[in-house]
CSV table of C-alpha atoms and ligand atoms in Angstrom, one decimal:
chain,number,residue,atom,x,y,z
F,1,MET,CA,17.2,13.7,17.0
F,2,GLN,CA,14.8,16.3,16.4
F,3,THR,CA,12.4,16.6,19.6
F,4,ILE,CA,9.1,18.7,18.6
F,5,LYS,CA,7.1,20.6,21.7
F,6,ILE,CA,3.7,21.0,21.9
F,7,GLN,CA,1.7,23.5,24.0
F,8,PRO,CA,-1.8,22.6,24.8
F,9,VAL,CA,-4.6,24.6,22.6
F,10,GLU,CA,-5.9,28.0,24.8
F,11,ARG,CA,-8.4,28.8,21.8
F,12,GLY,CA,-10.2,26.3,19.2
F,13,LEU,CA,-8.1,25.9,16.1
F,14,GLN,CA,-9.7,28.0,12.8
F,15,GLY,CA,-8.7,28.3,9.3
F,16,SER,CA,-8.9,26.6,6.3
F,17,ILE,CA,-5.6,25.0,5.1
F,18,PRO,CA,-4.6,22.7,1.4
F,19,ILE,CA,-3.9,19.3,2.1
F,20,PRO,CA,-0.5,17.9,0.5
F,21,GLY,CA,-0.7,15.6,-2.4
F,22,ASP,CA,-1.7,11.7,-1.8
F,23,LYS,CA,1.3,9.8,-1.4
F,24,SER,CA,0.2,6.8,-2.9
F,25,ILE,CA,-1.3,8.3,-5.8
F,26,SER,CA,2.2,10.1,-5.9
F,27,HIS,CA,4.1,7.4,-6.0
F,28,ARG,CA,2.0,5.6,-8.3
F,29,SER,CA,2.2,8.7,-11.0
F,30,ILE,CA,5.8,8.4,-11.1
F,31,MET,CA,6.4,4.4,-11.4
F,32,LEU,CA,3.5,4.3,-13.9
F,33,GLY,CA,4.5,7.5,-15.8
F,34,ALA,CA,8.0,5.7,-16.2
F,35,LEU,CA,6.6,2.7,-17.9
F,36,ALA,CA,4.3,4.9,-20.1
F,37,GLU,CA,5.2,6.2,-23.7
F,38,GLY,CA,5.4,10.3,-23.4
F,39,LYS,CA,5.5,12.7,-21.0
F,40,THR,CA,3.3,12.4,-17.5
F,41,VAL,CA,2.4,15.7,-15.9
F,42,ILE,CA,1.7,15.4,-12.0
F,43,THR,CA,0.2,17.9,-10.5
F,44,ASN,CA,0.2,18.6,-6.5
F,45,PHE,CA,2.5,15.7,-6.7
F,46,LEU,CA,3.9,15.2,-2.9
F,47,ASN,CA,7.4,16.2,-2.7
F,48,SER,CA,8.1,14.0,0.7
F,49,GLU,CA,10.9,11.7,1.6
F,50,ASP,CA,9.1,8.6,0.6
F,51,CYS,CA,7.8,9.6,-3.2
F,52,LEU,CA,11.1,11.2,-3.7
F,53,CYS,CA,13.0,7.7,-3.0
F,54,THR,CA,10.5,6.6,-5.8
F,55,ALA,CA,11.7,9.7,-8.0
F,56,LYS,CA,15.2,9.1,-7.5
F,57,ALA,CA,15.0,5.4,-8.1
F,58,PHE,CA,13.3,5.6,-11.7
F,59,GLN,CA,15.8,8.5,-12.4
F,60,ASN,CA,18.5,5.8,-11.6
F,61,MET,CA,17.2,3.7,-14.4
F,62,GLY,CA,17.3,6.5,-16.7
F,63,ILE,CA,14.5,8.0,-16.6
F,64,GLU,CA,13.8,11.6,-16.8
F,65,ILE,CA,11.7,13.6,-14.3
F,66,ALA,CA,11.6,17.2,-13.6
F,67,GLY,CA,10.2,19.6,-11.4
F,68,LEU,CA,11.2,17.4,-8.3
F,69,GLY,CA,10.3,19.8,-5.2
F,70,THR,CA,8.0,21.7,-7.0
F,71,ASP,CA,4.2,21.1,-7.3
F,72,ILE,CA,4.4,20.1,-11.0
F,73,VAL,CA,6.5,17.1,-12.0
F,74,VAL,CA,7.0,15.8,-15.0
F,75,VAL,CA,7.7,12.3,-15.8
F,76,SER,CA,9.3,11.4,-19.4
F,77,GLY,CA,8.4,7.5,-19.5
F,78,ASN,CA,10.5,5.5,-21.6
F,79,GLY,CA,8.0,2.4,-22.2
F,80,LEU,CA,7.2,-0.9,-20.6
F,81,HIS,CA,10.4,-1.9,-21.6
F,82,GLY,CA,12.5,1.6,-21.1
F,83,LEU,CA,14.5,0.9,-18.2
F,84,LYS,CA,17.7,0.8,-17.6
F,85,GLU,CA,20.1,-1.4,-15.1
F,86,PRO,CA,20.8,1.1,-12.1
F,87,SER,CA,24.4,1.5,-11.7
F,88,GLY,CA,24.2,1.7,-7.5
F,89,ILE,CA,21.8,0.4,-4.9
F,90,LEU,CA,18.3,1.7,-5.3
F,91,ASP,CA,17.6,3.5,-1.6
F,92,MET,CA,14.1,2.9,-0.5
F,93,GLY,CA,14.4,5.0,2.4
F,94,ASN,CA,11.2,4.4,4.7
F,95,SER,CA,8.8,3.2,2.0
F,96,GLY,CA,7.5,0.2,1.7
F,97,THR,CA,5.1,1.1,-1.1
F,98,SER,CA,7.9,2.0,-3.2
F,99,THR,CA,9.9,-1.2,-2.5
F,100,ARG,CA,6.9,-3.6,-3.1
F,101,LEU,CA,5.6,-1.9,-6.0
F,102,MET,CA,8.9,-1.5,-8.0
F,103,SER,CA,9.3,-5.1,-6.6
F,104,GLY,CA,6.9,-6.5,-9.3
F,105,ILE,CA,8.9,-3.8,-11.8
F,106,LEU,CA,11.8,-5.0,-10.8
F,107,SER,CA,10.9,-8.6,-11.6
F,108,GLY,CA,10.0,-8.3,-15.5
F,109,GLN,CA,12.8,-6.7,-16.4
F,110,SER,CA,16.3,-8.2,-18.1
F,111,PHE,CA,18.7,-6.5,-15.7
F,112,TYR,CA,20.1,-6.9,-12.0
F,113,SER,CA,18.9,-4.3,-9.5
F,114,VAL,CA,19.4,-4.3,-5.4
F,115,MET,CA,17.2,-2.2,-3.3
F,116,SER,CA,17.9,-1.5,0.6
F,117,GLY,CA,16.0,0.9,3.0
F,118,ASP,CA,16.6,2.7,6.9
F,119,GLN,CA,16.4,0.2,10.0
F,120,SER,CA,12.5,-0.2,9.7
F,121,LEU,CA,12.2,-0.4,6.3
F,122,CYS,CA,14.9,-3.7,6.7
F,123,ARG,CA,12.5,-5.0,9.2
F,124,ARG,CA,9.4,-4.9,7.5
F,125,PRO,CA,8.4,-8.7,5.4
F,126,MET,CA,9.0,-8.8,1.8
F,127,SER,CA,8.1,-12.4,2.1
F,128,ARG,CA,4.3,-10.9,1.0
F,129,ILE,CA,5.9,-10.3,-2.5
F,130,ILE,CA,8.8,-12.5,-2.8
F,131,LYS,CA,6.5,-15.4,-2.6
F,132,PRO,CA,4.3,-14.9,-5.0
F,133,LEU,CA,6.8,-13.1,-7.1
F,134,THR,CA,9.0,-16.5,-7.2
F,135,GLY,CA,5.5,-18.2,-8.1
F,136,MET,CA,5.2,-16.1,-11.6
F,137,GLY,CA,9.2,-17.3,-12.4
F,138,GLY,CA,10.6,-14.0,-10.3
F,139,ARG,CA,14.7,-14.5,-9.0
F,140,LEU,CA,14.6,-12.3,-5.5
F,141,TYR,CA,17.1,-13.0,-2.8
F,142,ALA,CA,16.7,-11.6,0.5
F,143,ARG,CA,18.6,-11.2,3.8
F,144,GLY,CA,17.3,-13.5,7.0
F,145,ASN,CA,15.8,-16.4,4.9
F,146,ASN,CA,14.1,-14.5,1.8
F,147,GLN,CA,12.2,-11.9,4.7
F,148,TYR,CA,14.0,-8.9,4.5
F,149,LEU,CA,15.6,-6.2,2.7
F,150,PRO,CA,18.3,-6.1,1.7
F,151,MET,CA,17.1,-7.7,-1.4
F,152,THR,CA,18.8,-8.7,-5.0
F,153,ILE,CA,16.2,-9.1,-8.1
F,154,VAL,CA,17.5,-10.6,-11.0
F,155,GLY,CA,15.1,-10.0,-13.6
F,156,SER,CA,13.7,-12.6,-15.6
F,157,PRO,CA,11.0,-13.9,-18.0
F,158,LEU,CA,7.5,-14.0,-15.9
F,159,LYS,CA,4.6,-15.8,-16.0
F,160,GLY,CA,1.2,-15.6,-15.1
F,161,ILE,CA,-0.1,-16.5,-11.7
F,162,ASP,CA,-3.3,-17.4,-9.8
F,163,TYR,CA,-2.5,-16.2,-6.1
F,164,GLN,CA,-5.2,-15.5,-3.1
F,165,SER,CA,-3.6,-13.3,-1.2
F,166,PRO,CA,-3.8,-13.9,2.5
F,167,VAL,CA,-3.8,-9.9,3.4
F,168,ALA,CA,-5.7,-7.1,1.9
F,169,SER,CA,-3.0,-5.2,1.3
F,170,ALA,CA,-2.9,-2.7,-2.0
F,171,GLN,CA,1.3,-3.1,-2.0
F,172,VAL,CA,0.9,-6.9,-2.6
F,173,LYS,CA,-2.4,-6.2,-4.7
F,174,SER,CA,-0.2,-3.8,-7.2
F,175,CYS,CA,3.3,-5.5,-6.8
F,176,LEU,CA,1.2,-8.4,-8.4
F,177,MET,CA,-0.3,-6.4,-11.3
F,178,LEU,CA,2.8,-4.6,-12.4
F,179,ALA,CA,4.4,-7.9,-12.6
F,180,GLY,CA,1.8,-9.0,-14.1
F,181,LEU,CA,2.0,-6.3,-17.1
F,182,TYR,CA,5.3,-8.2,-17.5
F,183,ALA,CA,4.1,-11.7,-17.8
F,184,ASP,CA,2.9,-13.8,-20.0
F,185,GLY,CA,-0.4,-14.8,-20.3
F,186,VAL,CA,-2.9,-13.6,-17.3
F,187,THR,CA,-2.1,-12.7,-13.9
F,188,ARG,CA,-5.2,-13.3,-11.3
F,189,ILE,CA,-5.1,-11.7,-8.0
F,190,THR,CA,-7.7,-12.1,-5.2
F,191,GLU,CA,-7.5,-9.9,-2.0
F,192,PRO,CA,-9.9,-11.0,1.3
F,193,ALA,CA,-11.2,-7.5,1.8
F,194,LEU,CA,-10.7,-4.5,-0.5
F,195,SER,CA,-7.6,-2.9,-0.4
F,196,ARG,CA,-7.2,0.8,-2.3
F,197,ASP,CA,-7.5,0.9,-5.3
F,198,HIS,CA,-5.3,3.4,-6.7
F,199,THR,CA,-3.5,1.5,-8.6
F,200,GLU,CA,-6.2,0.2,-10.5
F,201,ARG,CA,-7.7,3.7,-11.2
F,202,MET,CA,-4.3,4.9,-12.7
F,203,LEU,CA,-4.0,1.9,-14.8
F,204,THR,CA,-7.1,2.2,-16.4
F,205,TYR,CA,-6.9,6.1,-16.9
F,206,LEU,CA,-3.7,5.3,-18.9
F,207,GLY,CA,-5.1,3.0,-21.4
F,208,VAL,CA,-4.8,-0.4,-19.3
F,209,SER,CA,-7.4,-2.8,-19.5
F,210,PHE,CA,-8.2,-6.3,-16.2
F,211,HIS,CA,-11.1,-7.6,-15.0
F,212,ARG,CA,-12.2,-7.2,-12.0
F,213,ASP,CA,-14.9,-10.2,-10.4
F,214,GLY,CA,-15.5,-9.3,-6.7
F,215,LEU,CA,-12.7,-9.4,-5.1
F,216,THR,CA,-10.6,-11.1,-8.1
F,217,LEU,CA,-8.7,-8.9,-10.4
F,218,SER,CA,-7.5,-10.4,-14.0
F,219,ILE,CA,-4.9,-8.8,-16.3
F,220,GLN,CA,-3.3,-9.7,-19.1
F,221,GLY,CA,0.5,-9.1,-19.8
F,222,THR,CA,2.2,-6.8,-22.5
F,223,GLN,CA,0.1,-4.0,-22.6
F,224,THR,CA,0.7,-0.1,-23.4
F,225,LEU,CA,0.5,2.6,-20.8
F,226,GLN,CA,-0.2,6.1,-22.5
F,227,GLY,CA,1.1,8.9,-20.7
F,228,LYS,CA,-1.4,11.9,-19.5
F,229,PRO,CA,-1.8,14.9,-17.3
F,230,ILE,CA,-2.2,13.6,-13.4
F,231,ARG,CA,-4.0,15.4,-10.9
F,232,VAL,CA,-3.4,13.9,-7.7
F,233,PRO,CA,-5.6,15.0,-4.6
F,234,GLY,CA,-4.7,16.2,-1.2
F,235,ASP,CA,-3.4,12.6,0.8
F,236,ILE,CA,-7.2,11.9,3.4
F,237,SER,CA,-4.3,9.6,5.5
F,238,SER,CA,-2.5,13.6,6.1
F,239,ALA,CA,-5.7,15.2,6.3
F,240,ALA,CA,-7.1,12.5,9.0
F,241,PHE,CA,-4.7,14.2,11.7
F,242,PHE,CA,-6.3,18.0,11.4
F,243,MET,CA,-9.9,16.1,11.4
F,244,ALA,CA,-8.8,14.5,15.0
F,245,ALA,CA,-7.8,18.0,15.9
F,246,GLY,CA,-10.8,19.8,14.6
F,247,VAL,CA,-13.1,17.3,16.6
F,248,ILE,CA,-11.5,17.2,19.4
F,249,VAL,CA,-9.9,20.7,20.0
F,250,LYS,CA,-12.9,22.3,22.0
F,251,GLY,CA,-13.8,25.6,20.0
F,252,SER,CA,-12.6,24.5,16.6
F,253,GLU,CA,-14.0,24.9,13.2
F,254,ILE,CA,-11.7,24.1,10.3
F,255,ILE,CA,-11.8,23.5,6.3
F,256,LEU,CA,-9.3,20.8,5.1
F,257,GLU,CA,-9.4,21.5,1.3
F,258,ASN,CA,-8.7,19.1,-1.9
F,259,VAL,CA,-9.1,15.9,0.3
F,260,GLY,CA,-9.1,12.9,-1.5
F,261,LEU,CA,-12.7,10.6,-1.3
F,262,ASN,CA,-11.5,7.6,-2.6
F,263,PRO,CA,-13.7,5.2,-1.5
F,264,THR,CA,-10.8,2.6,-0.7
F,265,ARG,CA,-10.0,5.1,1.8
F,266,THR,CA,-12.6,7.0,3.1
F,267,GLY,CA,-12.7,4.8,6.6
F,268,ILE,CA,-11.6,7.2,8.5
F,269,LEU,CA,-14.5,9.3,7.8
F,270,ASP,CA,-17.1,6.3,8.4
F,271,ALA,CA,-15.4,6.1,11.7
F,272,ILE,CA,-15.5,10.0,12.6
F,273,ARG,CA,-19.1,9.7,12.0
F,274,SER,CA,-19.5,6.9,13.5
F,275,MET,CA,-18.3,8.3,16.9
F,276,GLY,CA,-20.2,11.3,16.8
F,277,GLY,CA,-18.2,13.4,15.0
F,278,GLN,CA,-19.3,16.7,12.9
F,279,PHE,CA,-18.2,17.5,9.4
F,280,GLU,CA,-19.6,18.3,6.1
F,281,ILE,CA,-18.1,17.5,2.6
F,282,ILE,CA,-18.4,20.3,0.5
F,283,ASN,CA,-17.5,21.0,-3.5
F,284,GLU,CA,-16.4,17.3,-4.6
F,285,ILE,CA,-14.6,16.7,-7.7
F,286,GLY,CA,-13.4,14.6,-10.0
F,287,LYS,CA,-15.6,11.6,-9.5
F,288,ASP,CA,-14.3,9.5,-12.4
F,289,TRP,CA,-10.5,10.1,-11.4
F,290,GLU,CA,-10.0,10.5,-7.9
F,291,PRO,CA,-12.9,12.1,-6.3
F,292,SER,CA,-11.8,14.8,-3.7
F,293,GLY,CA,-13.4,17.3,-2.1
F,294,ASN,CA,-13.2,19.9,0.8
F,295,ILE,CA,-14.4,18.8,4.4
F,296,ARG,CA,-15.5,21.5,7.0
F,297,ILE,CA,-15.4,19.7,10.6
F,298,GLN,CA,-15.5,21.2,14.0
F,299,PHE,CA,-15.5,20.2,17.7
F,300,SER,CA,-18.1,17.6,18.7
F,301,GLN,CA,-18.9,15.1,21.6
F,302,LEU,CA,-17.6,11.8,20.6
F,303,LYS,CA,-19.1,8.4,21.7
F,304,ALA,CA,-17.0,4.6,21.9
F,305,ALA,CA,-17.6,2.5,18.7
F,306,GLU,CA,-16.1,-0.7,17.4
F,307,PHE,CA,-14.4,-1.4,14.2
F,308,GLY,CA,-13.4,-4.0,12.4
F,309,GLY,CA,-13.8,-6.3,9.4
F,310,THR,CA,-14.1,-4.2,6.1
F,311,LEU,CA,-13.3,-1.2,7.6
F,312,ILE,CA,-9.6,-1.8,8.3
F,313,PRO,CA,-8.0,-2.0,5.1
F,314,ARG,CA,-9.8,1.7,4.2
F,315,ILE,CA,-8.3,2.8,7.8
F,316,ILE,CA,-5.5,1.2,8.1
F,317,ASP,CA,-2.8,4.1,7.9
F,318,GLU,CA,-5.5,6.2,10.5
F,319,VAL,CA,-5.4,3.4,13.2
F,320,PRO,CA,-3.1,5.6,16.0
F,321,ILE,CA,-5.0,8.4,15.0
F,322,LEU,CA,-8.1,6.8,15.7
F,323,ALA,CA,-6.5,5.7,19.0
F,324,VAL,CA,-6.3,9.3,19.7
F,325,LEU,CA,-10.0,10.1,19.2
F,326,ALA,CA,-10.9,7.3,21.1
F,327,THR,CA,-9.0,8.7,24.2
F,328,GLN,CA,-11.6,11.5,24.3
F,329,ALA,CA,-15.1,9.6,23.4
F,330,GLU,CA,-17.4,8.5,26.0
F,331,GLY,CA,-17.1,4.2,26.7
F,332,ILE,CA,-15.3,1.3,25.1
F,333,THR,CA,-13.6,1.5,21.8
F,334,VAL,CA,-12.9,-1.5,20.2
F,335,ILE,CA,-10.8,-1.6,17.2
F,336,LYS,CA,-10.0,-5.5,15.7
F,337,ASP,CA,-9.2,-7.5,12.9
F,338,ALA,CA,-6.1,-5.1,12.4
F,339,GLN,CA,-2.7,-7.3,12.8
F,340,GLU,CA,-1.5,-5.4,10.0
F,341,LEU,CA,-0.4,-3.0,12.2
F,342,LYS,CA,2.2,-4.7,13.7
F,343,VAL,CA,4.1,-4.5,10.7
F,344,LYS,CA,3.9,-1.0,9.7
F,345,GLU,CA,6.6,1.8,9.9
F,346,THR,CA,6.7,0.0,13.7
F,347,ASN,CA,4.4,-2.2,15.5
F,348,ARG,CA,1.7,0.3,15.5
F,349,ILE,CA,-0.2,-1.3,18.4
F,350,ASP,CA,2.8,-1.5,20.9
F,351,ALA,CA,3.6,2.2,20.0
F,352,VAL,CA,0.3,3.4,20.8
F,353,VAL,CA,-0.5,1.8,24.0
F,354,ASN,CA,3.2,3.0,25.2
F,355,GLU,CA,2.9,6.4,24.4
F,356,LEU,CA,-0.6,6.9,24.6
F,357,SER,CA,-0.7,5.3,28.1
F,358,LYS,CA,2.4,7.7,29.1
F,359,MET,CA,0.1,10.6,28.7
F,360,GLY,CA,-2.3,8.8,30.7
F,361,ALA,CA,-4.9,7.4,28.4
F,362,GLN,CA,-6.8,4.3,29.3
F,363,ILE,CA,-5.8,1.7,27.0
F,364,GLU,CA,-5.1,-1.9,26.3
F,365,GLY,CA,-3.4,-3.9,23.2
F,366,ARG,CA,-4.7,-6.7,21.7
F,367,ASP,CA,-3.5,-9.1,19.1
F,368,ASP,CA,-5.1,-7.7,16.7
F,369,GLY,CA,-5.9,-4.2,17.9
F,370,LEU,CA,-6.6,-2.0,20.7
F,371,VAL,CA,-9.3,-1.2,23.4
F,372,ILE,CA,-9.5,2.5,24.9
F,373,GLU,CA,-11.6,3.7,27.4
F,374,GLY,CA,-12.6,7.9,27.5
F,375,PRO,CA,-13.2,10.3,27.7
F,376,THR,CA,-9.4,10.8,29.8
F,377,LEU,CA,-7.9,14.2,30.3
F,378,LEU,CA,-4.2,13.5,28.8
F,379,LYS,CA,-1.5,15.0,30.4
F,380,GLY,CA,1.6,16.1,28.7
F,381,ALA,CA,4.3,13.7,28.8
F,382,ARG,CA,8.0,13.1,26.9
F,383,VAL,CA,6.7,10.6,24.4
F,384,GLN,CA,8.7,9.2,21.1
F,385,SER,CA,7.7,8.4,17.5
F,386,TYR,CA,9.5,5.2,17.2
F,387,GLY,CA,10.6,6.6,14.2
F,388,ASP,CA,7.5,6.2,12.7
F,389,HIS,CA,5.5,9.3,10.8
F,390,ARG,CA,1.9,8.1,11.8
F,391,MET,CA,3.0,8.1,15.4
F,392,ALA,CA,4.6,11.6,15.5
F,393,MET,CA,1.8,13.2,14.3
F,394,SER,CA,-0.9,11.6,16.3
F,395,LEU,CA,1.2,12.5,19.1
F,396,ALA,CA,1.2,15.6,18.5
F,397,ILE,CA,-2.5,16.1,18.0
F,398,ALA,CA,-2.8,14.7,21.2
F,399,GLY,CA,-0.5,16.9,22.8
F,400,LEU,CA,-3.1,19.7,21.7
F,401,ILE,CA,-5.6,18.4,24.4
F,402,ALA,CA,-3.3,17.6,26.9
F,403,LYS,CA,-2.9,19.1,30.5
F,404,GLY,CA,1.0,21.0,30.3
F,405,GLU,CA,3.7,20.2,27.6
F,406,THR,CA,4.3,17.2,25.1
F,407,LEU,CA,7.7,16.3,24.1
F,408,ILE,CA,7.5,14.5,20.9
F,409,GLU,CA,11.1,12.6,20.5
F,410,ASP,CA,12.6,11.6,16.6
F,411,THR,CA,9.9,13.6,14.7
F,412,GLU,CA,12.5,13.8,11.3
F,413,CYS,CA,10.0,11.2,10.4
F,414,ILE,CA,7.4,13.5,9.8
F,415,HIS,CA,8.9,14.1,6.5
F,416,THR,CA,8.5,11.0,4.8
F,417,SER,CA,4.8,11.6,4.0
F,418,PHE,CA,3.9,15.4,5.4
F,419,PRO,CA,6.9,17.6,5.6
F,420,ASN,CA,4.6,20.6,6.2
F,421,PHE,CA,2.6,19.8,8.7
F,422,MET,CA,4.1,21.7,11.8
F,423,ASP,CA,3.5,24.9,10.0
F,424,LEU,CA,-0.1,23.9,8.7
F,425,LEU,CA,-0.9,23.0,12.1
F,426,GLN,CA,1.1,26.5,13.6
F,427,GLY,CA,-1.3,28.1,11.2
F,428,LEU,CA,-4.5,26.8,12.7
F,429,LYS,CA,-3.6,28.0,16.0
F,430,GLY,CA,-3.7,31.5,14.7
N,501,S3P,C1,-0.2,1.7,0.6
N,501,S3P,C2,-1.1,0.9,1.1
N,501,S3P,C3,-1.0,0.2,2.6
N,501,S3P,C4,-0.5,1.8,3.4
N,501,S3P,C5,1.0,2.1,2.9
N,501,S3P,C6,0.5,2.6,1.5
N,501,S3P,C7,0.1,1.9,-1.0
N,501,S3P,O1,-0.2,-1.0,2.7
N,501,S3P,O2,-0.7,1.4,4.8
N,501,S3P,O3,1.2,3.3,3.9
N,501,S3P,O4,-0.2,3.3,-1.3
N,501,S3P,O5,-0.5,1.1,-1.3
N,501,S3P,P1,-0.6,-2.1,2.8
N,501,S3P,O6,-0.7,-2.7,0.9
N,501,S3P,O7,0.5,-3.1,3.0
N,501,S3P,O8,-2.0,-2.5,3.5
């Protein structure tokens, strides 16, 4: 088990760093590239463990993917019906996105497949996709009374469905849109609040049409995707750790290059702004595809704020690092409507409360979120990640401002989303 040691930073963080490719977009570029006709050349692909699970799964289904491990990955698509039955179990590692989105695709095939993953993934709820997919005619069989991986999918003919999702989840929405491509008739999905829209943007770009009416999406089956070059912007969820570091480490001024600025993902910028964090966006590009830009951010005095409602799906992966920010903000920060945190890579409400408490934070868990009183002088402690990459990185950033050394246990998980996190952090320390 790997342990990371973090020492408090004496002088501020300085410098400019490139943010690695977006995880959500990298997954989708492999999946949709595989279902497209012709080649999809992906630049700034994220070579993290999660995205490599997606790529290997498609290789196991006969898709040629070149350049893995480099910045430019080329997927040779075989069209909507060009996948082959995998000869073994598809290993989804730690990746909920790979599992849920691929379930939609696999349900519509004419072959048998089995997916499994690591301990954390095998505890995450799959019923949220199994139920609607079954309603479309899918044949999915999972452990624990049809809830958990391992899961078997016996491909079958699908029909459109009109589904009201109880959760604002891009994984559920995307799973059903992908299944909808294989379905007879129209598949309609309504979500309670807008979740990240990368699937919609990429499908449009590759030539698929669908209709959006408020929170309802309708997609007609049997459409052709056309392979095209895909530029992956940097992952704002990865950038968020360094935004937080820039804001809370005294004397810092850093530039984060090429950060994805899709409005369905920028909740962390809204949150930092409402807490009084100082930043500016420079050189914004790509408004017609997935916008991105450079973010210059500096140390700022923070004040507490309340977060909830439609902001939550736009900041869902950033709540652990938001909690770290809140420990440095004057007043009581409340994060609510975030029950989904309980079913991420770990129960992030419990994990954040347990570990930040060890560092001296004034923090309480609620059924739907967190209450944090600040500012607190954090102290170094031995803390654990629960095998959750975002916990590990949030604790590393907290360690930068703690008094004394912070030891974070079980940090291999950082590789699932941000393999060069520690190198970039070291670079900013100078
Ligand atoms: C993701 C959607 C979110 C997010 C996850 C990636 C995606 O999950 O937490 O890290 O790529 O679609 P939910 O859709 O379950 O909220």
